[in-house]
């Protein structure tokens, strides 16, 4: 035989030393690179875009031009590396379960991305003649039809750009309706204590006074307290349903009746519509206005914090006050009512320039068509099933905040199970990072101590749910055990960075890179 | 030194009341990162929100424990909010108020009463 | 269903673990009167091919801007976006992540936001910028509300050159907050007219440069007049590429600079999503709305980034928040930052000069066709007077395959400027496009 002994060893050698305490010489962690800011990469005169020369100078703008513009540029390969390296420091729904309660982190189909990039949608100017945008207007019209049919509501305002913007739109419709009816003296909005912070913020923004409604021991609106606080000074109530505890408001129809009897409107925060889409129509519950986060229920990507889209469905009483623009049918096809006149004469105003988040409309509509009426119903069922499965699998090692009865699309735990362990909700969240999962929503809703709100969504397989539950069970047992709590107190150990000093960031805000930053260091 | 149930303290020097938040409040807030003190010359009524104290996770109004006119604000806190944690009942004072009605001061809790109140929380 | 992983067996097994007889049992809290017995009256699910076919059909009913000569601007501009931008923003880690609430596993998004804030501050000539707003118009309305918080005055004066949609949005929002809005009549070259409307109750004046008619204005004198009366100057820019050529708002004394950032990195998208830029002076930072990313260190002393000063925001301050805004425009801000990083300062300056040169060529051609150019000093957009109302003229040219700009009456039907047409040119506009427009105008 011929023997070639040249080459490398093909199994690991040396002692089985762990990575603990190991430091690379460069600050990199294998695939995770240490990446400076673009301002530190040296490209002050560089550009990664080849542009033609300009023969004409700007002599007509004498005295109006800037002297220089000190911003770095990178060549294309450098820029690609910079941003790809940064991307690898992010968790993502495409990587693993992302169970942020009330955020609905579900799979984002790439078909939707492809559709939104079709030239007929992406390369379309908002002020082209409507005769050249009939397909776009038809898509808006059909999206509106789906939203109205799914919610059982007769009107919809498409233009709000996010959930909170939709809330604002809904409350402005309510305000306009009251004013039109000579009821402008109604200045109070009732909001449950468990509400998302945007609700009171929006009400205050509109100039309303916020009064809190108490919550019952089983996590719902206290009907007696609501009744006591309703009156002819109340403009609206804002209730999230399913609520932020992940529970359906059993008395929702009575809540609506009491509200209407008092002459107020019922604003429903639709952040959690994913739990009931296709199974319950908010219009049947007596809702007057509800925003729909297209980035939640209808799966437009969250993009690291937006863009969102927050169309608002409206009852017949509120629909005439919806802001411009509206899609209307005219003699020559579809058109836009862009000013407060004609069909939109009672519109309360305008929420933004142009017509809303068209790119999100295309994605959401593609998602709706893909699922269909049957699939959307299945979405709600699987979302609720997955949350209840997590609640059942973790209920014996953690403490469900509301153990009796099913939850909807999210399972809420408090921190009683951590009593005496020295481990906090925050520690559990950070330890989950080391196990490869994004933490759940923590310390929200505020009404539950040390809250952990887990929303798996319908796009998780049973295998991924089991992997997640196994990991949390193991963490729960470790937290309750007698071992060193370093696993928790100093977590995360394996993330690109350890826990960050938020106090320092807030006391000495450094919000932009500056050349002197380098000089000082 | 006198105290309120909202965890402000008041110390009287002649008719000028120095106001701050108590050590208990500073501890509960966590690391203070920002303080907004009232403008000098502002007239305040007892119970009015007249300053803001922020930690990373919470923003709280500070209520005027007594009525009067703000005669001085602690300008040091803008650059060194951590003083509120380090010395809440000394260098971490918020503002000085020229007292309008001494009876309001007399009606506040003394330290023993405040500590008894804290024990009930 | 391709997006739903659970099988019928999975569902049965999971119901067993839960101890529920069927799925309906999990919806037991829904009042029986409100339970839908079956799917609503909408089509059933469809395969990827069918959905793509339907959407492609709708897209085909639209005339894409790139299909022929194209001159629309008025707050949204068609620019070339490098392929790299769209590739990076579609990476899973950016596209499918959420607001960076867990900074240890969101440094990618956070560092980009820090870079974005620094770029925006540099472009606008201001000290600090936030992590973006929904769009330019909402940024404008938020700036007016911020001015009220800063000097506790209740009146805002809007120039007649402010984009009418921005003015309407600001009127709607600021009116809801109880502010008085004085909107000066639409005027082509009269930004300085706001000076006469400033009084001791004026929180701010809002001017735009280049304004909706394309007019470039040095607002330094307006800043001085505003500051002399204790009012803030808010400078609006709807064409961000102009920052590459024109004096920055900061240089001219703006207290708040807001802009539509769509031009850099983002497609036209029929009006959204876009990205609002918002920048101000250091001393006003705590009154600034929206998210902010700041630098800090981790437990090991490594540099890192976090969302900061969040006590200004709704999830903590609730009804005392500076704004009700919850999201920013993260992915559009990312696109902006990537494109801006590729351009660099030198590239953006070059791009701006090209835009300006294209517009000069356009202005000459249109004047040669017999139309009066109304914009005395412009960047990449001009207003021209048409013979007769502009709207039907635009329709006629659209039928000939030329998207000949935006009739001002589309933005403001009651301004009495029905014969004013807004025409924009960018680096995507060719000499052939301009010649085709001029020929068509001449032939009318």
CSV table of C-alpha atoms in Angstrom, one decimal, chain A residues 35-40 45-49 51-54 56-61 63-66 68-69 71-74 76 79-80 82-84 86-94 98 100 103 105 107-111 113-115 117-140 142 145-146 149-150 161-162 164-165 168 172 175 193 195-198 200-202 204-207 210 220 248 250 252-253 275 278-281 284-285 301-307 336 338-339 341 348-360 365-366 369-375 377-382 384-386 388-389 392-393 406-408 430 433 438-439 442 446 458-462 465 492 495-501 504-506 509-514 521, chain C residues 1-6 10-11 13-15 17-18 23-31 33-46 48 51-52 54-56 58-59 61-66 70 72-78 82 84 86-100 102-109 111-112 114-115 117-119 122-123 125 127-129 134-135 137-138 142 145 163 165-166 168-169 172-173 176-177 216-218 243-248 251 267-274 282 285-286 291-300 302-309 314-315 318-319 321 323-332 334 337-338 340-351 353-354 356-357 360 364 377-378 394-395 398 403 405-406 410-411 413-414:
chain,number,residue,atom,x,y,z
A,35,UNK,CA,-17.5,45.5,14.1
A,36,UNK,CA,-16.7,49.2,14.5
A,37,UNK,CA,-19.0,52.1,13.6
A,38,UNK,CA,-18.9,53.3,9.9
A,39,UNK,CA,-17.4,56.5,11.3
A,40,UNK,CA,-14.4,54.5,12.4
A,45,UNK,CA,-13.7,60.7,1.1
A,46,UNK,CA,-14.7,57.3,-0.2
A,47,UNK,CA,-18.0,56.4,-2.0
A,48,UNK,CA,-19.4,53.1,-3.0
A,49,UNK,CA,-21.6,54.5,-5.7
A,51,UNK,CA,-21.9,58.5,-10.5
A,52,UNK,CA,-21.4,60.4,-13.7
A,53,UNK,CA,-19.4,63.6,-13.7
A,54,UNK,CA,-21.4,66.9,-13.5
A,56,UNK,CA,-22.8,72.1,-14.8
A,57,UNK,CA,-22.0,74.0,-11.6
A,58,UNK,CA,-24.5,75.4,-9.2
A,59,UNK,CA,-23.8,79.1,-9.8
A,60,UNK,CA,-27.6,79.9,-9.6
A,61,UNK,CA,-27.5,78.8,-6.0
A,63,UNK,CA,-24.8,81.7,-1.1
A,64,UNK,CA,-27.3,78.9,-0.6
A,65,UNK,CA,-24.9,75.9,-0.8
A,66,UNK,CA,-23.2,74.1,2.0
A,68,UNK,CA,-19.0,70.4,3.0
A,69,UNK,CA,-20.5,67.2,4.2
A,71,UNK,CA,-20.0,61.7,6.4
A,72,UNK,CA,-18.0,58.5,5.7
A,73,UNK,CA,-18.6,56.3,2.7
A,74,UNK,CA,-17.7,52.7,2.1
A,76,UNK,CA,-19.7,48.1,-1.8
A,79,UNK,CA,-20.5,48.1,3.2
A,80,UNK,CA,-21.8,44.6,2.6
A,82,UNK,CA,-20.3,45.9,7.7
A,83,UNK,CA,-24.0,45.4,7.6
A,84,UNK,CA,-23.9,41.6,7.4
A,86,UNK,CA,-24.0,43.7,12.3
A,87,UNK,CA,-27.0,41.6,11.2
A,88,UNK,CA,-25.4,38.6,12.9
A,89,UNK,CA,-25.8,40.2,16.3
A,90,UNK,CA,-29.6,40.2,16.0
A,91,UNK,CA,-32.1,37.6,17.1
A,92,UNK,CA,-34.8,37.0,14.5
A,93,UNK,CA,-38.0,35.1,14.0
A,94,UNK,CA,-36.3,33.2,11.2
A,98,UNK,CA,-39.6,34.9,19.4
A,100,UNK,CA,-42.7,38.5,22.8
A,103,UNK,CA,-46.1,41.7,19.7
A,105,UNK,CA,-43.8,37.7,16.1
A,107,UNK,CA,-43.3,34.0,10.2
A,108,UNK,CA,-43.0,36.6,7.5
A,109,UNK,CA,-43.7,34.9,4.1
A,110,UNK,CA,-41.3,36.0,1.4
A,111,UNK,CA,-44.0,35.9,-1.2
A,113,UNK,CA,-41.8,40.7,0.0
A,114,UNK,CA,-41.7,39.7,-3.6
A,115,UNK,CA,-45.2,41.1,-4.3
A,117,UNK,CA,-41.4,44.8,-4.8
A,118,UNK,CA,-43.3,44.4,-8.1
A,119,UNK,CA,-42.6,47.5,-10.1
A,120,UNK,CA,-46.3,48.2,-10.4
A,121,UNK,CA,-46.4,48.7,-6.6
A,122,UNK,CA,-42.9,49.7,-5.5
A,123,UNK,CA,-42.2,52.1,-8.4
A,124,UNK,CA,-45.4,54.0,-8.1
A,125,UNK,CA,-45.6,57.6,-7.2
A,126,UNK,CA,-48.4,58.6,-4.7
A,127,UNK,CA,-49.4,61.6,-6.8
A,128,UNK,CA,-49.5,60.0,-10.3
A,129,UNK,CA,-52.8,60.5,-12.0
A,130,UNK,CA,-55.2,57.9,-10.6
A,131,UNK,CA,-55.9,56.7,-14.1
A,132,UNK,CA,-52.4,55.2,-13.9
A,133,UNK,CA,-52.8,53.6,-10.5
A,134,UNK,CA,-56.0,51.7,-10.8
A,135,UNK,CA,-54.4,48.4,-9.7
A,136,UNK,CA,-53.0,50.1,-6.5
A,137,UNK,CA,-56.4,51.6,-5.7
A,138,UNK,CA,-58.1,48.2,-6.4
A,139,UNK,CA,-55.7,46.6,-4.0
A,140,UNK,CA,-56.5,49.2,-1.3
A,142,UNK,CA,-59.9,44.9,-1.6
A,145,UNK,CA,-63.1,44.8,2.0
A,146,UNK,CA,-61.2,42.0,3.7
A,149,UNK,CA,-65.5,41.6,6.4
A,150,UNK,CA,-63.2,40.0,9.0
A,161,UNK,CA,-49.0,54.3,9.8
A,162,UNK,CA,-48.8,52.1,12.9
A,164,UNK,CA,-50.5,54.0,18.0
A,165,UNK,CA,-51.2,56.1,14.9
A,168,UNK,CA,-55.0,58.3,17.5
A,172,UNK,CA,-60.0,61.6,16.6
A,175,UNK,CA,-63.9,63.2,19.1
A,193,UNK,CA,-55.2,49.4,34.4
A,195,UNK,CA,-53.8,48.6,29.1
A,196,UNK,CA,-50.8,49.1,26.8
A,197,UNK,CA,-49.1,52.4,27.5
A,198,UNK,CA,-50.1,53.8,24.1
A,200,UNK,CA,-53.5,56.5,27.9
A,201,UNK,CA,-50.8,58.3,25.9
A,202,UNK,CA,-53.1,58.5,22.9
A,204,UNK,CA,-53.9,62.4,26.6
A,205,UNK,CA,-52.6,63.4,23.2
A,206,UNK,CA,-56.1,64.1,22.0
A,207,UNK,CA,-56.7,66.2,25.1
A,210,UNK,CA,-57.7,59.4,31.5
A,220,UNK,CA,-60.9,41.2,33.3
A,248,UNK,CA,-61.0,37.2,26.3
A,250,UNK,CA,-66.2,37.6,28.8
A,252,UNK,CA,-67.4,42.4,26.3
A,253,UNK,CA,-71.0,42.7,25.0
A,275,UNK,CA,-56.2,35.4,18.6
A,278,UNK,CA,-61.9,34.4,11.5
A,279,UNK,CA,-63.6,33.3,14.6
A,280,UNK,CA,-65.0,36.5,16.2
A,281,UNK,CA,-66.0,39.8,14.5
A,284,UNK,CA,-70.6,41.7,16.6
A,285,UNK,CA,-69.2,42.7,20.1
A,301,UNK,CA,-42.3,42.2,8.9
A,302,UNK,CA,-41.4,44.1,12.1
A,303,UNK,CA,-38.1,45.2,10.6
A,304,UNK,CA,-36.4,45.9,13.9
A,305,UNK,CA,-39.1,48.3,14.9
A,306,UNK,CA,-41.2,49.3,12.0
A,307,UNK,CA,-42.6,50.3,9.6
A,336,UNK,CA,-59.2,59.1,-4.2
A,338,UNK,CA,-58.0,63.5,-0.9
A,339,UNK,CA,-59.6,66.6,0.6
A,341,UNK,CA,-65.1,67.6,0.7
A,348,UNK,CA,-61.7,65.0,10.7
A,349,UNK,CA,-58.5,65.9,8.8
A,350,UNK,CA,-55.5,64.0,7.6
A,351,UNK,CA,-53.2,61.6,9.5
A,352,UNK,CA,-50.2,61.8,7.1
A,353,UNK,CA,-49.0,62.8,3.7
A,354,UNK,CA,-50.3,60.5,0.9
A,355,UNK,CA,-52.4,57.4,1.4
A,356,UNK,CA,-50.7,55.2,4.1
A,357,UNK,CA,-48.4,52.3,4.1
A,358,UNK,CA,-49.0,50.9,0.6
A,359,UNK,CA,-46.0,48.6,0.9
A,360,UNK,CA,-47.6,47.0,3.9
A,365,UNK,CA,-53.2,41.4,1.2
A,366,UNK,CA,-50.9,38.7,-0.1
A,369,UNK,CA,-55.1,35.7,-0.1
A,370,UNK,CA,-52.7,33.0,0.9
A,371,UNK,CA,-54.6,32.1,4.0
A,372,UNK,CA,-58.1,32.7,2.8
A,373,UNK,CA,-61.1,32.8,5.1
A,374,UNK,CA,-60.5,29.2,6.2
A,375,UNK,CA,-56.8,29.7,6.8
A,377,UNK,CA,-59.6,31.0,11.1
A,378,UNK,CA,-57.0,28.3,11.5
A,379,UNK,CA,-54.5,31.0,12.3
A,380,UNK,CA,-56.5,32.0,15.4
A,381,UNK,CA,-57.1,28.4,16.4
A,382,UNK,CA,-53.4,27.4,16.2
A,384,UNK,CA,-54.6,29.9,20.8
A,385,UNK,CA,-53.8,26.2,20.8
A,386,UNK,CA,-50.0,26.9,20.9
A,388,UNK,CA,-52.5,27.0,25.8
A,389,UNK,CA,-50.1,24.2,25.1
A,392,UNK,CA,-50.1,23.5,30.1
A,393,UNK,CA,-46.6,22.4,29.7
A,406,UNK,CA,-58.1,28.8,28.9
A,407,UNK,CA,-55.9,31.7,27.8
A,408,UNK,CA,-56.1,33.1,24.2
A,430,UNK,CA,-31.6,36.9,30.1
A,433,UNK,CA,-30.9,34.2,25.6
A,438,UNK,CA,-35.7,35.5,22.5
A,439,UNK,CA,-37.1,36.3,25.9
A,442,UNK,CA,-41.4,40.9,30.8
A,446,UNK,CA,-48.1,46.1,34.9
A,458,UNK,CA,-49.5,30.0,15.1
A,459,UNK,CA,-46.3,29.6,13.0
A,460,UNK,CA,-44.4,27.5,15.5
A,461,UNK,CA,-44.2,23.8,15.0
A,462,UNK,CA,-44.9,21.4,17.9
A,465,UNK,CA,-42.7,24.6,21.1
A,492,UNK,CA,-26.5,36.3,29.1
A,495,UNK,CA,-24.7,36.7,23.6
A,496,UNK,CA,-22.5,39.1,21.5
A,497,UNK,CA,-22.7,41.4,24.6
A,498,UNK,CA,-23.4,40.9,28.3
A,499,UNK,CA,-25.9,43.0,30.1
A,500,UNK,CA,-25.7,46.7,29.2
A,501,UNK,CA,-25.5,49.7,31.5
A,504,UNK,CA,-24.9,55.2,32.2
A,505,UNK,CA,-26.7,55.6,28.8
A,506,UNK,CA,-29.4,57.7,30.4
A,509,UNK,CA,-26.6,60.4,26.8
A,510,UNK,CA,-24.3,59.9,23.9
A,511,UNK,CA,-26.7,59.8,20.9
A,512,UNK,CA,-24.4,60.4,18.0
A,513,UNK,CA,-20.8,59.5,17.2
A,514,UNK,CA,-18.5,62.5,17.3
A,521,UNK,CA,-10.8,57.8,24.8
C,1,UNK,CA,-51.6,25.7,4.7
C,2,UNK,CA,-47.9,26.3,4.0
C,3,UNK,CA,-47.5,28.8,6.8
C,4,UNK,CA,-49.0,26.6,9.5
C,5,UNK,CA,-46.7,23.9,10.8
C,6,UNK,CA,-49.2,22.0,13.1
C,10,UNK,CA,-50.2,17.5,16.5
C,11,UNK,CA,-53.4,19.4,17.3
C,13,UNK,CA,-52.0,15.5,20.9
C,14,UNK,CA,-51.7,19.1,22.1
C,15,UNK,CA,-55.4,19.3,23.1
C,17,UNK,CA,-51.9,17.7,27.0
C,18,UNK,CA,-54.0,20.8,27.6
C,23,UNK,CA,-60.5,23.7,19.9
C,24,UNK,CA,-63.9,25.3,20.7
C,25,UNK,CA,-63.3,24.7,24.4
C,26,UNK,CA,-60.3,27.1,24.2
C,27,UNK,CA,-62.7,29.8,22.9
C,28,UNK,CA,-65.2,29.2,25.7
C,29,UNK,CA,-64.9,32.8,27.0
C,30,UNK,CA,-66.2,34.2,23.8
C,31,UNK,CA,-70.0,34.9,24.2
C,33,UNK,CA,-73.7,35.1,20.3
C,34,UNK,CA,-70.4,36.3,18.9
C,35,UNK,CA,-68.9,32.9,17.9
C,36,UNK,CA,-68.8,32.5,14.1
C,37,UNK,CA,-69.9,29.0,13.1
C,38,UNK,CA,-67.6,28.9,10.1
C,39,UNK,CA,-65.3,30.9,7.9
C,40,UNK,CA,-66.5,34.4,6.9
C,41,UNK,CA,-67.6,35.2,3.3
C,42,UNK,CA,-64.2,35.6,1.7
C,43,UNK,CA,-62.2,33.3,-0.7
C,44,UNK,CA,-60.5,30.2,0.6
C,45,UNK,CA,-56.8,29.8,0.9
C,46,UNK,CA,-54.6,29.9,-2.2
C,48,UNK,CA,-48.2,30.8,-3.8
C,51,UNK,CA,-51.5,34.6,-5.1
C,52,UNK,CA,-48.6,35.9,-7.1
C,54,UNK,CA,-53.4,37.9,-8.7
C,55,UNK,CA,-51.0,40.5,-7.3
C,56,UNK,CA,-49.1,40.6,-10.5
C,58,UNK,CA,-53.1,44.2,-10.0
C,59,UNK,CA,-49.6,45.5,-10.4
C,61,UNK,CA,-52.9,47.8,-14.0
C,62,UNK,CA,-50.5,50.4,-12.7
C,63,UNK,CA,-48.1,52.4,-14.8
C,64,UNK,CA,-44.7,52.1,-13.0
C,65,UNK,CA,-42.7,55.3,-12.8
C,66,UNK,CA,-39.9,53.7,-14.6
C,70,UNK,CA,-41.5,60.7,-15.3
C,72,UNK,CA,-43.4,63.6,-10.2
C,73,UNK,CA,-42.1,64.9,-6.9
C,74,UNK,CA,-44.0,67.0,-4.4
C,75,UNK,CA,-42.7,65.1,-1.4
C,76,UNK,CA,-41.8,61.7,-2.9
C,77,UNK,CA,-38.9,61.3,-5.3
C,78,UNK,CA,-37.7,58.6,-7.6
C,82,UNK,CA,-28.2,50.4,-5.1
C,84,UNK,CA,-27.0,46.2,-2.1
C,86,UNK,CA,-32.5,45.8,-0.8
C,87,UNK,CA,-30.4,42.7,-0.3
C,88,UNK,CA,-29.3,43.7,3.2
C,89,UNK,CA,-32.7,44.9,4.4
C,90,UNK,CA,-34.1,41.5,3.4
C,91,UNK,CA,-31.7,39.6,5.6
C,92,UNK,CA,-33.7,37.7,8.2
C,93,UNK,CA,-31.9,39.2,11.1
C,94,UNK,CA,-33.0,42.7,10.1
C,95,UNK,CA,-36.3,42.0,8.4
C,96,UNK,CA,-37.8,39.6,11.0
C,97,UNK,CA,-36.5,41.1,14.3
C,98,UNK,CA,-38.5,43.3,16.6
C,99,UNK,CA,-37.8,46.6,18.4
C,100,UNK,CA,-34.5,46.1,20.2
C,102,UNK,CA,-33.2,43.0,24.5
C,103,UNK,CA,-30.0,44.8,23.6
C,104,UNK,CA,-27.7,41.9,24.1
C,105,UNK,CA,-29.3,40.2,21.1
C,106,UNK,CA,-30.1,43.3,19.1
C,107,UNK,CA,-26.8,45.0,18.7
C,108,UNK,CA,-27.2,44.8,14.9
C,109,UNK,CA,-30.3,46.9,14.9
C,111,UNK,CA,-25.7,50.0,16.1
C,112,UNK,CA,-27.4,50.8,12.8
C,114,UNK,CA,-26.8,54.9,16.2
C,115,UNK,CA,-25.2,55.3,12.8
C,117,UNK,CA,-28.9,59.1,14.1
C,118,UNK,CA,-25.3,60.3,13.5
C,119,UNK,CA,-25.9,60.5,9.7
C,122,UNK,CA,-24.7,65.4,10.1
C,123,UNK,CA,-27.0,65.9,7.1
C,125,UNK,CA,-26.4,70.1,10.7
C,127,UNK,CA,-26.6,68.0,17.3
C,128,UNK,CA,-28.9,65.0,17.8
C,129,UNK,CA,-31.5,63.0,15.8
C,134,UNK,CA,-43.2,57.4,10.5
C,135,UNK,CA,-42.6,59.9,7.7
C,137,UNK,CA,-45.4,64.8,7.6
C,138,UNK,CA,-45.8,63.1,11.0
C,142,UNK,CA,-44.5,66.1,16.1
C,145,UNK,CA,-46.0,69.6,19.4
C,163,UNK,CA,-46.4,70.9,1.6
C,165,UNK,CA,-50.3,67.4,3.2
C,166,UNK,CA,-47.8,68.3,5.9
C,168,UNK,CA,-53.1,69.4,6.9
C,169,UNK,CA,-51.5,66.7,9.0
C,172,UNK,CA,-55.1,67.8,12.4
C,173,UNK,CA,-52.7,66.7,15.1
C,176,UNK,CA,-56.3,67.9,18.7
C,177,UNK,CA,-53.7,69.0,21.2
C,216,UNK,CA,-34.7,77.2,-2.0
C,217,UNK,CA,-34.6,79.7,0.8
C,218,UNK,CA,-31.9,80.8,3.2
C,243,UNK,CA,-28.8,68.0,2.0
C,244,UNK,CA,-26.0,67.1,-0.3
C,245,UNK,CA,-25.9,70.6,-1.9
C,246,UNK,CA,-27.8,73.1,0.2
C,247,UNK,CA,-27.0,74.8,3.4
C,248,UNK,CA,-28.2,72.6,6.3
C,251,UNK,CA,-26.3,76.1,9.7
C,267,UNK,CA,-38.7,53.2,-3.2
C,268,UNK,CA,-41.7,55.4,-4.0
C,269,UNK,CA,-44.1,52.6,-2.7
C,270,UNK,CA,-47.2,54.7,-3.7
C,271,UNK,CA,-46.7,56.8,-0.6
C,272,UNK,CA,-45.4,54.6,2.1
C,273,UNK,CA,-43.7,53.2,4.1
C,274,UNK,CA,-41.2,56.1,4.3
C,282,UNK,CA,-28.7,69.0,22.3
C,285,UNK,CA,-33.2,66.4,23.5
C,286,UNK,CA,-35.5,65.5,26.4
C,291,UNK,CA,-37.1,56.4,20.1
C,292,UNK,CA,-33.4,57.2,20.8
C,293,UNK,CA,-30.5,54.9,20.7
C,294,UNK,CA,-27.5,55.7,22.9
C,295,UNK,CA,-24.0,54.4,23.5
C,296,UNK,CA,-23.1,52.6,26.7
C,297,UNK,CA,-21.0,49.7,27.9
C,298,UNK,CA,-21.8,46.1,29.0
C,299,UNK,CA,-20.9,44.3,32.1
C,300,UNK,CA,-17.5,43.5,30.7
C,302,UNK,CA,-17.5,46.4,26.0
C,303,UNK,CA,-19.0,49.3,24.0
C,304,UNK,CA,-22.7,48.7,23.1
C,305,UNK,CA,-25.9,50.4,22.3
C,306,UNK,CA,-29.3,50.6,24.0
C,307,UNK,CA,-32.6,52.4,23.6
C,308,UNK,CA,-32.4,55.3,26.0
C,309,UNK,CA,-34.2,58.2,27.6
C,314,UNK,CA,-45.6,56.0,26.2
C,315,UNK,CA,-44.8,52.6,27.8
C,318,UNK,CA,-48.4,56.6,29.7
C,319,UNK,CA,-50.6,59.7,29.7
C,321,UNK,CA,-45.6,60.8,27.4
C,323,UNK,CA,-45.9,61.4,22.1
C,324,UNK,CA,-48.0,58.4,21.7
C,325,UNK,CA,-45.7,56.9,19.1
C,326,UNK,CA,-44.6,53.4,19.7
C,327,UNK,CA,-42.7,52.3,16.6
C,328,UNK,CA,-40.2,54.0,14.4
C,329,UNK,CA,-39.6,53.2,10.8
C,330,UNK,CA,-36.8,50.8,11.5
C,331,UNK,CA,-36.3,49.0,8.2
C,332,UNK,CA,-36.7,52.2,6.1
C,334,UNK,CA,-31.8,50.8,7.8
C,337,UNK,CA,-28.3,54.2,6.5
C,338,UNK,CA,-27.0,51.6,4.0
C,340,UNK,CA,-26.1,56.8,2.8
C,341,UNK,CA,-23.1,54.7,3.8
C,342,UNK,CA,-22.6,53.7,0.2
C,343,UNK,CA,-22.8,57.3,-0.9
C,344,UNK,CA,-20.8,58.9,1.8
C,345,UNK,CA,-20.6,62.6,2.1
C,346,UNK,CA,-18.8,62.9,-1.2
C,347,UNK,CA,-21.2,60.7,-3.0
C,348,UNK,CA,-24.3,62.5,-1.7
C,349,UNK,CA,-22.8,65.8,-2.8
C,350,UNK,CA,-22.2,64.4,-6.2
C,351,UNK,CA,-25.7,63.0,-6.4
C,353,UNK,CA,-25.2,68.2,-8.0
C,354,UNK,CA,-26.5,65.7,-10.7
C,356,UNK,CA,-29.6,70.0,-9.6
C,357,UNK,CA,-28.1,69.8,-13.1
C,360,UNK,CA,-31.7,73.0,-14.7
C,364,UNK,CA,-34.5,75.3,-19.8
C,377,UNK,CA,-34.0,79.2,-7.0
C,378,UNK,CA,-34.5,75.5,-7.1
C,394,UNK,CA,-51.3,65.9,-16.8
C,395,UNK,CA,-54.0,63.5,-17.7
C,398,UNK,CA,-50.3,60.4,-19.0
C,403,UNK,CA,-46.1,61.2,-16.2
C,405,UNK,CA,-45.5,65.9,-12.6
C,406,UNK,CA,-48.1,66.9,-10.0
C,410,UNK,CA,-54.1,67.9,-6.4
C,411,UNK,CA,-52.4,68.9,-3.1
C,413,UNK,CA,-57.7,72.3,-4.6
C,414,UNK,CA,-58.7,75.7,-3.0
